[in-house]
C-alpha positions as a LaTeX table, in Angstrom:
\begin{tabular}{lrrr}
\hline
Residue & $x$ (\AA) & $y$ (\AA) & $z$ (\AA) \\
\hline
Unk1 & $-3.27$ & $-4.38$ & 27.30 \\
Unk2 & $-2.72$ & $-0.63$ & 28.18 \\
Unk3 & $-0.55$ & 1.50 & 25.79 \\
Unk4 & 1.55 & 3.76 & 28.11 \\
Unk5 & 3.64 & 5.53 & 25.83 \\
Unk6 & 3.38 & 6.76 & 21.99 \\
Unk7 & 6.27 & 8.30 & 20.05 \\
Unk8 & 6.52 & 10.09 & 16.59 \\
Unk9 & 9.47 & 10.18 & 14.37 \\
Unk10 & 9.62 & 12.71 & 11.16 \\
Unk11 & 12.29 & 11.19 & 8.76 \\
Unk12 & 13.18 & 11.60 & 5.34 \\
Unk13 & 14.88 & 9.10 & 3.09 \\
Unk14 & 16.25 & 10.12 & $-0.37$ \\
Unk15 & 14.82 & 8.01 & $-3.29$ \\
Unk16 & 17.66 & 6.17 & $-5.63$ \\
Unk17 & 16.11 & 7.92 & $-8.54$ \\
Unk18 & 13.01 & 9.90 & $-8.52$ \\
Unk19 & 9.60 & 8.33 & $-9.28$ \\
Unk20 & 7.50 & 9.90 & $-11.77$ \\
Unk21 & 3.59 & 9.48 & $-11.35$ \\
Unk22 & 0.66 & 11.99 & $-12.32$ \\
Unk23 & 0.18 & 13.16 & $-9.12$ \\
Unk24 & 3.97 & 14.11 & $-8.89$ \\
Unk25 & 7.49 & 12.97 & $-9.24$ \\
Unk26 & 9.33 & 11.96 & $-5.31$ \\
Unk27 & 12.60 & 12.41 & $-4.74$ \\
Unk28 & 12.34 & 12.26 & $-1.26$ \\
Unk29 & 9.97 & 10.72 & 0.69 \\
Unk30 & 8.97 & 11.60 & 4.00 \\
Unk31 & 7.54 & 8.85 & 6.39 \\
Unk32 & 6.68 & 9.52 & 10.51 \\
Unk33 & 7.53 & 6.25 & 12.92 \\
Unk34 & 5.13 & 5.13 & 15.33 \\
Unk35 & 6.40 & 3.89 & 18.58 \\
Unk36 & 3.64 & 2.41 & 21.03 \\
Unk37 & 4.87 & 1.21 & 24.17 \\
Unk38 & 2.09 & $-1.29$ & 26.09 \\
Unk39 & 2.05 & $-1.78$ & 29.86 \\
Unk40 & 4.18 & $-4.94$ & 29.97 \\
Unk41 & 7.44 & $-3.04$ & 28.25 \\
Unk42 & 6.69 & $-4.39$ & 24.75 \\
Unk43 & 6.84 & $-1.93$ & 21.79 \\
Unk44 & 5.05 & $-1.61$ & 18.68 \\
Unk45 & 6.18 & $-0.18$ & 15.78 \\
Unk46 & 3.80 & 1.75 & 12.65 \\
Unk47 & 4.53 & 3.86 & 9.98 \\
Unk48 & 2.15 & 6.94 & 8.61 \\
Unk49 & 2.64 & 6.54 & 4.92 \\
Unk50 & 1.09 & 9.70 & 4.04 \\
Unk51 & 2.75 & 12.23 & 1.41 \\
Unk52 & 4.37 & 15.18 & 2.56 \\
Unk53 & 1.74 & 17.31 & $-0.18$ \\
Unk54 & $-1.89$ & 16.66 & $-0.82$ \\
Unk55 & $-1.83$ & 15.28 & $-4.86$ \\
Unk56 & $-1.86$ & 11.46 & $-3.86$ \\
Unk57 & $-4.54$ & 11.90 & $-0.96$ \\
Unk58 & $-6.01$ & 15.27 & 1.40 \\
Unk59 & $-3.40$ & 14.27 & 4.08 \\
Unk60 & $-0.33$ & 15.16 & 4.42 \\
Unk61 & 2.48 & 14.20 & 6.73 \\
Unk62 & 1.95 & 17.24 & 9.11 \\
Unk63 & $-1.66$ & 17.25 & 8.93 \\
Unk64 & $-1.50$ & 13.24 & 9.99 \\
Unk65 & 0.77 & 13.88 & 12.76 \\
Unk66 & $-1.33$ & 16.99 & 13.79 \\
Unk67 & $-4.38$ & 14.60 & 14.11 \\
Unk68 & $-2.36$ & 11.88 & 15.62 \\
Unk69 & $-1.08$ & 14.37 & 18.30 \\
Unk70 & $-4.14$ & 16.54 & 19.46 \\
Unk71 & $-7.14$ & 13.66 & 18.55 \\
Unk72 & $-5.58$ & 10.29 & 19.05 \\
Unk73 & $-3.08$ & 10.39 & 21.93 \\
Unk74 & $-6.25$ & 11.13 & 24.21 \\
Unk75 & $-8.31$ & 8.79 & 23.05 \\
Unk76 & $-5.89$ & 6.06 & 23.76 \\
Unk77 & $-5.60$ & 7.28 & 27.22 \\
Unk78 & $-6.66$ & 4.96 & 30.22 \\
Unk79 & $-7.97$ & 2.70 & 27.79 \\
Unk80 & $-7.41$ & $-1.02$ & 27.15 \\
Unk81 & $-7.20$ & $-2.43$ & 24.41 \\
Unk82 & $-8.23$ & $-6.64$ & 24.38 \\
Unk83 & $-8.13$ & $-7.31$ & 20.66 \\
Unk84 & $-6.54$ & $-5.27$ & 17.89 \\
Unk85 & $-9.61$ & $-4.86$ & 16.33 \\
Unk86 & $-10.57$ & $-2.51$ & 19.18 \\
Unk87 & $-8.33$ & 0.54 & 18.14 \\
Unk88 & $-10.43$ & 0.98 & 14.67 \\
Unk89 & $-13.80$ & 1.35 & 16.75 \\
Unk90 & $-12.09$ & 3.63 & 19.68 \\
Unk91 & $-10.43$ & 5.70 & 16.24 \\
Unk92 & $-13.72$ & 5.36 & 14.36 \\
Unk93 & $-15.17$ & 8.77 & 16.00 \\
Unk94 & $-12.72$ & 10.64 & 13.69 \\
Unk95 & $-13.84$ & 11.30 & 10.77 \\
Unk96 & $-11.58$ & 10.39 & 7.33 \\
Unk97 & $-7.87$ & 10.76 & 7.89 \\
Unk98 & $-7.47$ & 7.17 & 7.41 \\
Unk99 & $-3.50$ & 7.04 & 7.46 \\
Unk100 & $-3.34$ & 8.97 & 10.58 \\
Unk101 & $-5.32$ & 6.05 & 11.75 \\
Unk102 & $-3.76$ & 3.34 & 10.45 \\
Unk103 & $-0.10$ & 4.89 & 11.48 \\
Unk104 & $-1.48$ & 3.95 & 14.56 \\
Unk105 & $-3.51$ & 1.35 & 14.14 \\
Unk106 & $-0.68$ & $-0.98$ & 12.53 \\
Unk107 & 1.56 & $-0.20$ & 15.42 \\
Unk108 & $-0.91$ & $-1.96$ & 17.82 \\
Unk109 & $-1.35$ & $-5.09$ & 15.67 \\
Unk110 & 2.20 & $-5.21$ & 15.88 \\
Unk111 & 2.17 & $-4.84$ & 19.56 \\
Unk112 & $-0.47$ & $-7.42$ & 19.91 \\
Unk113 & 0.79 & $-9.87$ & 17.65 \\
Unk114 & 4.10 & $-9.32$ & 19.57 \\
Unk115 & 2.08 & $-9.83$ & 22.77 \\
Unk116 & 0.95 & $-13.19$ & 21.38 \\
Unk117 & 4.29 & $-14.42$ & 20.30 \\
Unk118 & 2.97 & $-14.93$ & 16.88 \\
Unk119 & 4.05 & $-13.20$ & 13.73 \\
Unk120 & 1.69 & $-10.16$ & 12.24 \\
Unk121 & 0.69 & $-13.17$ & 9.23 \\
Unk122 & $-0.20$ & $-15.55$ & 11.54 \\
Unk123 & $-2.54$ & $-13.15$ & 13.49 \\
Unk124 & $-4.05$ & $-12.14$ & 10.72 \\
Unk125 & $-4.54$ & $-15.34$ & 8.98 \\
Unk126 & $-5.89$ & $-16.47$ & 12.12 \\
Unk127 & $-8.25$ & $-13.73$ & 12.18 \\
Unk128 & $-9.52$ & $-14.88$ & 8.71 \\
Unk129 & $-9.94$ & $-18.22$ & 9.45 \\
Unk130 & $-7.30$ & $-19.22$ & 6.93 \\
Unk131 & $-3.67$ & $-19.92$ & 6.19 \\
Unk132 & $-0.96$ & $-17.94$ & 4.93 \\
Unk133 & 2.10 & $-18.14$ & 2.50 \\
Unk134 & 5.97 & $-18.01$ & 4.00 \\
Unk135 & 7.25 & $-16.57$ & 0.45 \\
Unk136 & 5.01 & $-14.08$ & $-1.56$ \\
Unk137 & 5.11 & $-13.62$ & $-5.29$ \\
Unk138 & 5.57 & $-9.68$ & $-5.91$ \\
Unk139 & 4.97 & $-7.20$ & $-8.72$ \\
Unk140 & 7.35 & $-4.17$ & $-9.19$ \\
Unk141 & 6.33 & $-0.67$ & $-10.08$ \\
Unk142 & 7.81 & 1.46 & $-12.74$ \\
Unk143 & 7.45 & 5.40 & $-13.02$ \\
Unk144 & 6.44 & 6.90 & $-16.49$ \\
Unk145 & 9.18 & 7.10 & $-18.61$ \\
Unk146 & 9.65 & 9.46 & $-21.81$ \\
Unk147 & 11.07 & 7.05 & $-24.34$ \\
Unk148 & 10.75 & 3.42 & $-25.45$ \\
Unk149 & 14.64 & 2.85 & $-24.31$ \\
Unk150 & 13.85 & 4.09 & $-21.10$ \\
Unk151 & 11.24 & 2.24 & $-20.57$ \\
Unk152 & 12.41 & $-0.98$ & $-21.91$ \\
Unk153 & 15.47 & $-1.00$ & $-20.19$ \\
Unk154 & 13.29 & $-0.76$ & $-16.56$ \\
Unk155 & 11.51 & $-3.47$ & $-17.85$ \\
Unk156 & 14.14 & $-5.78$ & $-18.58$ \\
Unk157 & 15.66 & $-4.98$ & $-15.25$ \\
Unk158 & 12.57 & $-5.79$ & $-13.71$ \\
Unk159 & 12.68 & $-9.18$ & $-15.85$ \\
Unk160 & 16.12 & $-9.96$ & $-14.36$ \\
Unk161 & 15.34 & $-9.32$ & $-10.87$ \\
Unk162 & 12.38 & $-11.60$ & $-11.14$ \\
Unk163 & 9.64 & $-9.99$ & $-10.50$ \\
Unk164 & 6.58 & $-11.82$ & $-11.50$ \\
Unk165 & 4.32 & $-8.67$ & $-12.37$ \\
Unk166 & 5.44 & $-5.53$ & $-13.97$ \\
Unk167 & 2.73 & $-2.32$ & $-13.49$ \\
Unk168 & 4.21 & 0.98 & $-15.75$ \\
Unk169 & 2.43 & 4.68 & $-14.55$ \\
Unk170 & 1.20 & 6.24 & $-17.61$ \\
Unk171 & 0.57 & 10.81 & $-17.25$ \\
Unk172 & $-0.15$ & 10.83 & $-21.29$ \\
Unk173 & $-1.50$ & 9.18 & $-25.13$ \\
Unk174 & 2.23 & 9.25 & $-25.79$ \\
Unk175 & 2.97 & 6.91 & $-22.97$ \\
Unk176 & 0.45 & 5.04 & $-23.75$ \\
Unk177 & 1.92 & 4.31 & $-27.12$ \\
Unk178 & 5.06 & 3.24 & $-25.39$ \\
Unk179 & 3.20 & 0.73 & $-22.90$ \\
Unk180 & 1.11 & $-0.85$ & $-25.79$ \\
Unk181 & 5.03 & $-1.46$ & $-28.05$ \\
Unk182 & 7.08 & $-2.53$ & $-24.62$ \\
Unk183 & 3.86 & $-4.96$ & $-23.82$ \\
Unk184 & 3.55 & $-6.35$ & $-27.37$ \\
Unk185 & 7.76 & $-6.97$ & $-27.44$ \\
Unk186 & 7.43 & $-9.05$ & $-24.18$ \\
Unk187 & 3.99 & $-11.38$ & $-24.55$ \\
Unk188 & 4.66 & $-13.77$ & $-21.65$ \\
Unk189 & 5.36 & $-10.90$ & $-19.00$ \\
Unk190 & 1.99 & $-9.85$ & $-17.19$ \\
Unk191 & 1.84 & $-6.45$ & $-17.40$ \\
Unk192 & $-0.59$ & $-3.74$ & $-15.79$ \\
Unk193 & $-1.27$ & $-0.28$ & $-16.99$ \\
Unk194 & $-1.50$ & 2.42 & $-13.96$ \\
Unk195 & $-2.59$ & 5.93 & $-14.95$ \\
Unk196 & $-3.07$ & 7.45 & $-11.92$ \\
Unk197 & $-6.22$ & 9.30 & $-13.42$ \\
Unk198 & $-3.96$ & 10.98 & $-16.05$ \\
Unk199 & $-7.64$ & 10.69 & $-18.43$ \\
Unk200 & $-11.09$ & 11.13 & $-18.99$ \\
Unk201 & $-13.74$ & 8.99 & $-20.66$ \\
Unk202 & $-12.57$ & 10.06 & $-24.29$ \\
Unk203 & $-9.84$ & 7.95 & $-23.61$ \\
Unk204 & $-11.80$ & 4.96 & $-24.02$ \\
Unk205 & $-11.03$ & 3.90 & $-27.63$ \\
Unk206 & $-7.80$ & 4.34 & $-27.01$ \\
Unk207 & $-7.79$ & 2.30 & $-23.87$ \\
Unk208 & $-9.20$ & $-0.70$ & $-25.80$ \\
Unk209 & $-6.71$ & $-0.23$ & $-28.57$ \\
Unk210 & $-3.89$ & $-1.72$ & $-26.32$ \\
Unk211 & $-5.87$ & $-4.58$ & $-25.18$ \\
Unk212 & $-3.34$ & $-7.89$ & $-24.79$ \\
Unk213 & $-3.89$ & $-11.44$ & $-23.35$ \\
Unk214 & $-0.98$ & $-10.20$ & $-20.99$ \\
Unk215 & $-2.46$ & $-7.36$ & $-20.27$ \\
Unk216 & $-4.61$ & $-7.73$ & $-16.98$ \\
Unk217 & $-5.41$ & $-4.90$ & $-15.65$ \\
Unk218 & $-5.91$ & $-0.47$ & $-15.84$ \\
Unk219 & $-5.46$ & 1.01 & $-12.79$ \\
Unk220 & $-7.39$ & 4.48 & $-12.18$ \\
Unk221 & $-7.74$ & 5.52 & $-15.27$ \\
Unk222 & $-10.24$ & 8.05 & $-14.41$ \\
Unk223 & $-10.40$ & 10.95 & $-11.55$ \\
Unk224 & $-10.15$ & 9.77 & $-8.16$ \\
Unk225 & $-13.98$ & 10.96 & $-6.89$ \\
Unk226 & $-15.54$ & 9.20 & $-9.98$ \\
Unk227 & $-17.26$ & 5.78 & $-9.68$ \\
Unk228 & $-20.20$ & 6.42 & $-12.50$ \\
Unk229 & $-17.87$ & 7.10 & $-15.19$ \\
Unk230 & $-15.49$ & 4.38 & $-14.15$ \\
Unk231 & $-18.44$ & 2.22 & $-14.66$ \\
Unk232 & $-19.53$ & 3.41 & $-18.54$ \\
Unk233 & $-15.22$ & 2.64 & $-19.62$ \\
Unk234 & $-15.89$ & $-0.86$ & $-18.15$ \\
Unk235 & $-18.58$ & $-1.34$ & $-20.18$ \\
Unk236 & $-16.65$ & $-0.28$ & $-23.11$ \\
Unk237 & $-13.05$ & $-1.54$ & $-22.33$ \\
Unk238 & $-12.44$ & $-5.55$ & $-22.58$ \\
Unk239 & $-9.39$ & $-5.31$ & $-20.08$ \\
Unk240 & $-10.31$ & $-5.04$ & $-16.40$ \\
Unk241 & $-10.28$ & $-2.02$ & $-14.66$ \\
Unk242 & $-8.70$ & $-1.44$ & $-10.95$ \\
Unk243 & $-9.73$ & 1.38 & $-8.47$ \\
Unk244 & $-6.97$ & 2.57 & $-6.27$ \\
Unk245 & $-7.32$ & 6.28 & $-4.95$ \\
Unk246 & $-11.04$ & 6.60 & $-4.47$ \\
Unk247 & $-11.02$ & 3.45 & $-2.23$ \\
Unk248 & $-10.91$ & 4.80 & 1.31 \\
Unk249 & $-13.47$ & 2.13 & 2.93 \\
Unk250 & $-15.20$ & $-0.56$ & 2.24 \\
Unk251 & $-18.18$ & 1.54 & 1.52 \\
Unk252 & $-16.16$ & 2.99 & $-1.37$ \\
Unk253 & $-16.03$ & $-0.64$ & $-2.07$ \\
Unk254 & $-19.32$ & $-1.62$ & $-2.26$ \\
Unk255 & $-19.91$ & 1.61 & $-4.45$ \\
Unk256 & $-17.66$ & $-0.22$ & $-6.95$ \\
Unk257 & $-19.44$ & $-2.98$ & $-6.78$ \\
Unk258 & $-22.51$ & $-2.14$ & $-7.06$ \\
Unk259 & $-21.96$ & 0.17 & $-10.00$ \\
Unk260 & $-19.57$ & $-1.96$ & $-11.49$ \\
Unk261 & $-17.02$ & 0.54 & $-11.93$ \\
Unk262 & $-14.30$ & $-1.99$ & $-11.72$ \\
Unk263 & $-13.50$ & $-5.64$ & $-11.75$ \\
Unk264 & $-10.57$ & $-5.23$ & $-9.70$ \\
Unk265 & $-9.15$ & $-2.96$ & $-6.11$ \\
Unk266 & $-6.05$ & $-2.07$ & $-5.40$ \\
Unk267 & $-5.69$ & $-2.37$ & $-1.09$ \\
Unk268 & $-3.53$ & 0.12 & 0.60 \\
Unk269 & $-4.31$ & $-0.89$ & 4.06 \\
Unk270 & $-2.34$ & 2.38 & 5.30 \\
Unk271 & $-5.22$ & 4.24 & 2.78 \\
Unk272 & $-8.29$ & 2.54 & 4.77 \\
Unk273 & $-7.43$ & 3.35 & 7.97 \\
Unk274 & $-5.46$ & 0.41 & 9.03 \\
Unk275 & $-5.75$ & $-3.37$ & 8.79 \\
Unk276 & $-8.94$ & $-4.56$ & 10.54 \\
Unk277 & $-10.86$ & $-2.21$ & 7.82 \\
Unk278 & $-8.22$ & $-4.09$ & 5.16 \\
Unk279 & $-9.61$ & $-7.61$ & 6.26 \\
Unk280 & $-13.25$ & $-6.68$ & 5.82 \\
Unk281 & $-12.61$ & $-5.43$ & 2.23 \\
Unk282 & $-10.43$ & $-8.58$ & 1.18 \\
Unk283 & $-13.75$ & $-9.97$ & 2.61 \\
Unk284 & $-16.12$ & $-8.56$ & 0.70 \\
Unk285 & $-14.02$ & $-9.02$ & $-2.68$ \\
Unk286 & $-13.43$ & $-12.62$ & $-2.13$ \\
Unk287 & $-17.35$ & $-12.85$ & $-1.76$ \\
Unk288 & $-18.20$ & $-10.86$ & $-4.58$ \\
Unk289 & $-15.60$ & $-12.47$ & $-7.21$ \\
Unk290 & $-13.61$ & $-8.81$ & $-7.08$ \\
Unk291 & $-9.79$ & $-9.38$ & $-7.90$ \\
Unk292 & $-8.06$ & $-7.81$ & $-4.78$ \\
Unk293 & $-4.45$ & $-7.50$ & $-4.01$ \\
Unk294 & $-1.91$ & $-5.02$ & $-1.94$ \\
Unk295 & $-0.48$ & $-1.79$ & $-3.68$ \\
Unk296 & 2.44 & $-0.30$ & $-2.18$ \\
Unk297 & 3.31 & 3.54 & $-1.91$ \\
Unk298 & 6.72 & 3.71 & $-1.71$ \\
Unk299 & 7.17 & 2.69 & 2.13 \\
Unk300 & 10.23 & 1.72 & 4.01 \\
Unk301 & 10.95 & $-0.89$ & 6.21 \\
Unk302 & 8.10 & $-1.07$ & 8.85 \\
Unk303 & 5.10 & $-0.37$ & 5.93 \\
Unk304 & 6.66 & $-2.87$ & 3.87 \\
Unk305 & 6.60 & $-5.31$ & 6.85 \\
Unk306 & 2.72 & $-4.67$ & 7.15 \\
Unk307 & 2.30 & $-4.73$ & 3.91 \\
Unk308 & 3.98 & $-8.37$ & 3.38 \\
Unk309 & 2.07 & $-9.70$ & 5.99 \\
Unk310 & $-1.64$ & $-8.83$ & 4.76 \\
Unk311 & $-0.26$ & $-10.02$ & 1.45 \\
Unk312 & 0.95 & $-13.60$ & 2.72 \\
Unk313 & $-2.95$ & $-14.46$ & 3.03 \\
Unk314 & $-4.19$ & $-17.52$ & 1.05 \\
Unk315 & $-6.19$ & $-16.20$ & $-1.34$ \\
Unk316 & $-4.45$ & $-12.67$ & $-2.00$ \\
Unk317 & $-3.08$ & $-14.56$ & $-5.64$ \\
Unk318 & $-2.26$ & $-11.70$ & $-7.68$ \\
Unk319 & 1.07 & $-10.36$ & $-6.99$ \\
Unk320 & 1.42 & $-6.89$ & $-5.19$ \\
Unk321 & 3.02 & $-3.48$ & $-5.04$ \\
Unk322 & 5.95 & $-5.08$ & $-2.28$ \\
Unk323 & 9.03 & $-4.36$ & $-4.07$ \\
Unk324 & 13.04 & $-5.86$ & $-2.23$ \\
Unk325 & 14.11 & $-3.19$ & $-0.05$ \\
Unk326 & 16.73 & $-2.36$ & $-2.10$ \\
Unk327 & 14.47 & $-1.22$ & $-4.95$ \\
Unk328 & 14.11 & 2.28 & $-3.40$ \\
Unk329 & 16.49 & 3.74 & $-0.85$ \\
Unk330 & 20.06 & 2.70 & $-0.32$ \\
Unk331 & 19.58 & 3.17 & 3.14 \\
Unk332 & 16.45 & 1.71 & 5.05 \\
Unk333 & 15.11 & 2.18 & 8.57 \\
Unk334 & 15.60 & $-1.50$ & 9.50 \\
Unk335 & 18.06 & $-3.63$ & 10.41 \\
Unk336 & 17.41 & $-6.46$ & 7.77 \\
Unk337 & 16.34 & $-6.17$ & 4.21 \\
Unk338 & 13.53 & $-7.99$ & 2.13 \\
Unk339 & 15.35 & $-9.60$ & $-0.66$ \\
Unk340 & 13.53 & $-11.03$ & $-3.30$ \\
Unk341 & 14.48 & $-14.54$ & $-4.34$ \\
Unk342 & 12.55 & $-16.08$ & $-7.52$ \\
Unk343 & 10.09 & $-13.30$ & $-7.80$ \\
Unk344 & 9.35 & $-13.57$ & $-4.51$ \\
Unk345 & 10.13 & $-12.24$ & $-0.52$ \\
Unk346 & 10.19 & $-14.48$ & 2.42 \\
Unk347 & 7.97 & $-13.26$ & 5.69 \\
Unk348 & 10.46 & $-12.59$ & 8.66 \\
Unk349 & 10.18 & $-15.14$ & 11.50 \\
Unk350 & 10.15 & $-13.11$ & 14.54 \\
Unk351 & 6.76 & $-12.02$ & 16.21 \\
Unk352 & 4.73 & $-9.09$ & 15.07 \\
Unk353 & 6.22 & $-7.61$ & 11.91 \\
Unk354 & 8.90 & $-9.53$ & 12.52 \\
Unk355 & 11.85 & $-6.96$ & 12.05 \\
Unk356 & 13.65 & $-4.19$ & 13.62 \\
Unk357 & 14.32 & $-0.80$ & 13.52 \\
Unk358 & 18.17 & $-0.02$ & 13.33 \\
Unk359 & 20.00 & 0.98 & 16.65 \\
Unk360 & 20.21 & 4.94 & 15.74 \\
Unk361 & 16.29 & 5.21 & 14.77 \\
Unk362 & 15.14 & 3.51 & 17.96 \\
Unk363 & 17.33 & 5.97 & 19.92 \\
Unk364 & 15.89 & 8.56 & 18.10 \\
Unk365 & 12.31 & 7.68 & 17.93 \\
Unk366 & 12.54 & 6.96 & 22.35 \\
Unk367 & 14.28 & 9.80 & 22.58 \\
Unk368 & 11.27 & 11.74 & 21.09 \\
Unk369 & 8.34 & 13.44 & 24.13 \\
Unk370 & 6.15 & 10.56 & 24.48 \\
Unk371 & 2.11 & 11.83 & 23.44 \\
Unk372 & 0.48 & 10.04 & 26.32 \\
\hline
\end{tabular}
């Protein structure tokens, strides 16, 4: 196929309540659509789920579109595209800015899969050489909270929604002192500790002090450009340990790995540059005995589409980051919502992502100066 047209749209959607990590708290989050329009009429759809400041990762919302714009409209020029997998090597001559990429990137899996009259899961299950699940258990994420109330009153909201994993951000030792009481008042709720490299390795005693059989996992403990010192608190801390911001390929994989700086990784696909680079991680780990499942970051309707389908794979066991649609925003960009139903979300039916952006949003995004 031939991608004739590409479309950006800017948007910003106002959070429910804002969310509190270490890097910083979000009140409004700012998300670009990606409209790709292929030579037989049929549209894709992405979304660039970068920031709109550089604490989380370098790029930024501007700086993505920037590259998308004046590096990656003209390398999609003229060219055809046979398999999805195609658009990572044409987009592999730019170096890093992996969710300008995989804005991109995700939008022509969509179109392909749409192409195919098979649903985003199915192509990439396919593409695996292995099934997938129609409902997938899901975890929920919980910002740092200042006192025990707080925080046990998001918990046991998260409890009656049903969500099957609960992961609390921790910025301080005082919050960890609230995680280690809220996880030792609920033992049969699986809980996971995500610090968003709030520490450094003194931390370690500490760390181990709030070990629990329900307990399963720290998330980034440390800085986000360390892998040696990762790997000396793994060797002193009992509960596994989960990279997340310093994984931006599967070489940063392998680094893991091989250093055992982790037992565990955290896949943003949107943070890898896009889903064919997701599948070859999820490879890897599945060889190598590394626990790998899909983190979220706070995406709307078309990221939490993509995001549902890499996590429908056989295999992907552990419960992600893929909250209902209602957690966040009142107001999404799509015409149905993912509503979660026994701690889990069912996978639309219709091809590609399977869902639809809302009547005003598609006028809005067409109406925008197609790049190519």
């Amino acid at each position: 196929m031939k991608i004739i047209k590409m479309h950006l749209l800017p948007i910003k959607l106002q959070l429910k309540r804002p969310f509190i990590s270490n890097h910083e708290t979000v009140s409004q989050r700012e998300i670009t659509i990606i409209g790709l329009k292929n030579d037989a009429g049929i549209w894709g759809y992405g979304e660039l789920e970068a920031f709109s400041a550089p604490y989380y990762t370098a790029e930024t919302q501007k700086t993505a579109r920037s590259i998308i714009r004046d590096i990656v409209s003209p390398l999609l020029k003229n060219t055809r595209i046979i398999q999805p997998e195609d658009i990572t090597s044409i987009l592999s001559v730019i170096a890093g800015n992996q969710m300008a990429k995989a804005a991109v990137e995700t939008a022509v899996w969509d179109l392909f899969a749409k192409t195919q009259k098979q649903t985003l899961a199915a192509l990439i299950a396919e593409k695996m050489n292995t099934t997938y699940h129609q409902n997938i258990p899901v975890g929920i994420s919980i910002g740092a909270k200042s006192s025990f109330a707080e925080l046990e009153k998001s918990v046991v909201s998260a409890i009656s929604q049903g969500y099957q994993r609960i992961k609390i951000k921790v910025i301080s030792i005082e919050g960890l002192n609230l995680i280690k009481k809220v996880i030792q008042k609920f033992p049969d709720l699986t809980f996971m500790i995500d610090a968003n490299s709030s520490f450094n390795l003194s931390i370690a005693p500490k760390l181990a002090e709030i070990s629990a059989p329900n307990l399963v996992m720290i998330e980034q403990p440390l800085r986000t450009t360390d892998f040696v010192e990762h790997s000396r608190l793994q060797l002193e801390c009992k509960t596994r340990l989960c990279l997340d911001e310093n994984i931006f390929s599967l070489d940063d994989v392998k680094t893991a790995y091989r250093l055992k700086s982790a037992r565990a990784i955290n896949l943003k696909s949107s943070r890898v540059g896009g889903i064919t680079n997701a599948l070859a991680i999820i490879s890897f780990c599945w060889t190598h005995d590394l626990l790998v499942w899909c983190g979220g970051m706070l995406e709307a309707g078309i990221g939490r589409a993509t995001n549902l389908a890499l996590a429908s794979l056989t295999g992907l066991n552990f419960p992600g980051d893929i909250s209902a649609s209602s957690r966040y925003y009142s107001k999404d960009i799509i015409t149905s919502d993912f509503i979660l139903t026994n701690g889990k979300i069912s996978l639309p039916a219709k091809p590609g992502i399977g869902v639809s952006l809302t009547p005003a949003y598609q006028k809005a995004l067409k109406n925008t100066i197609s790049l190519l």
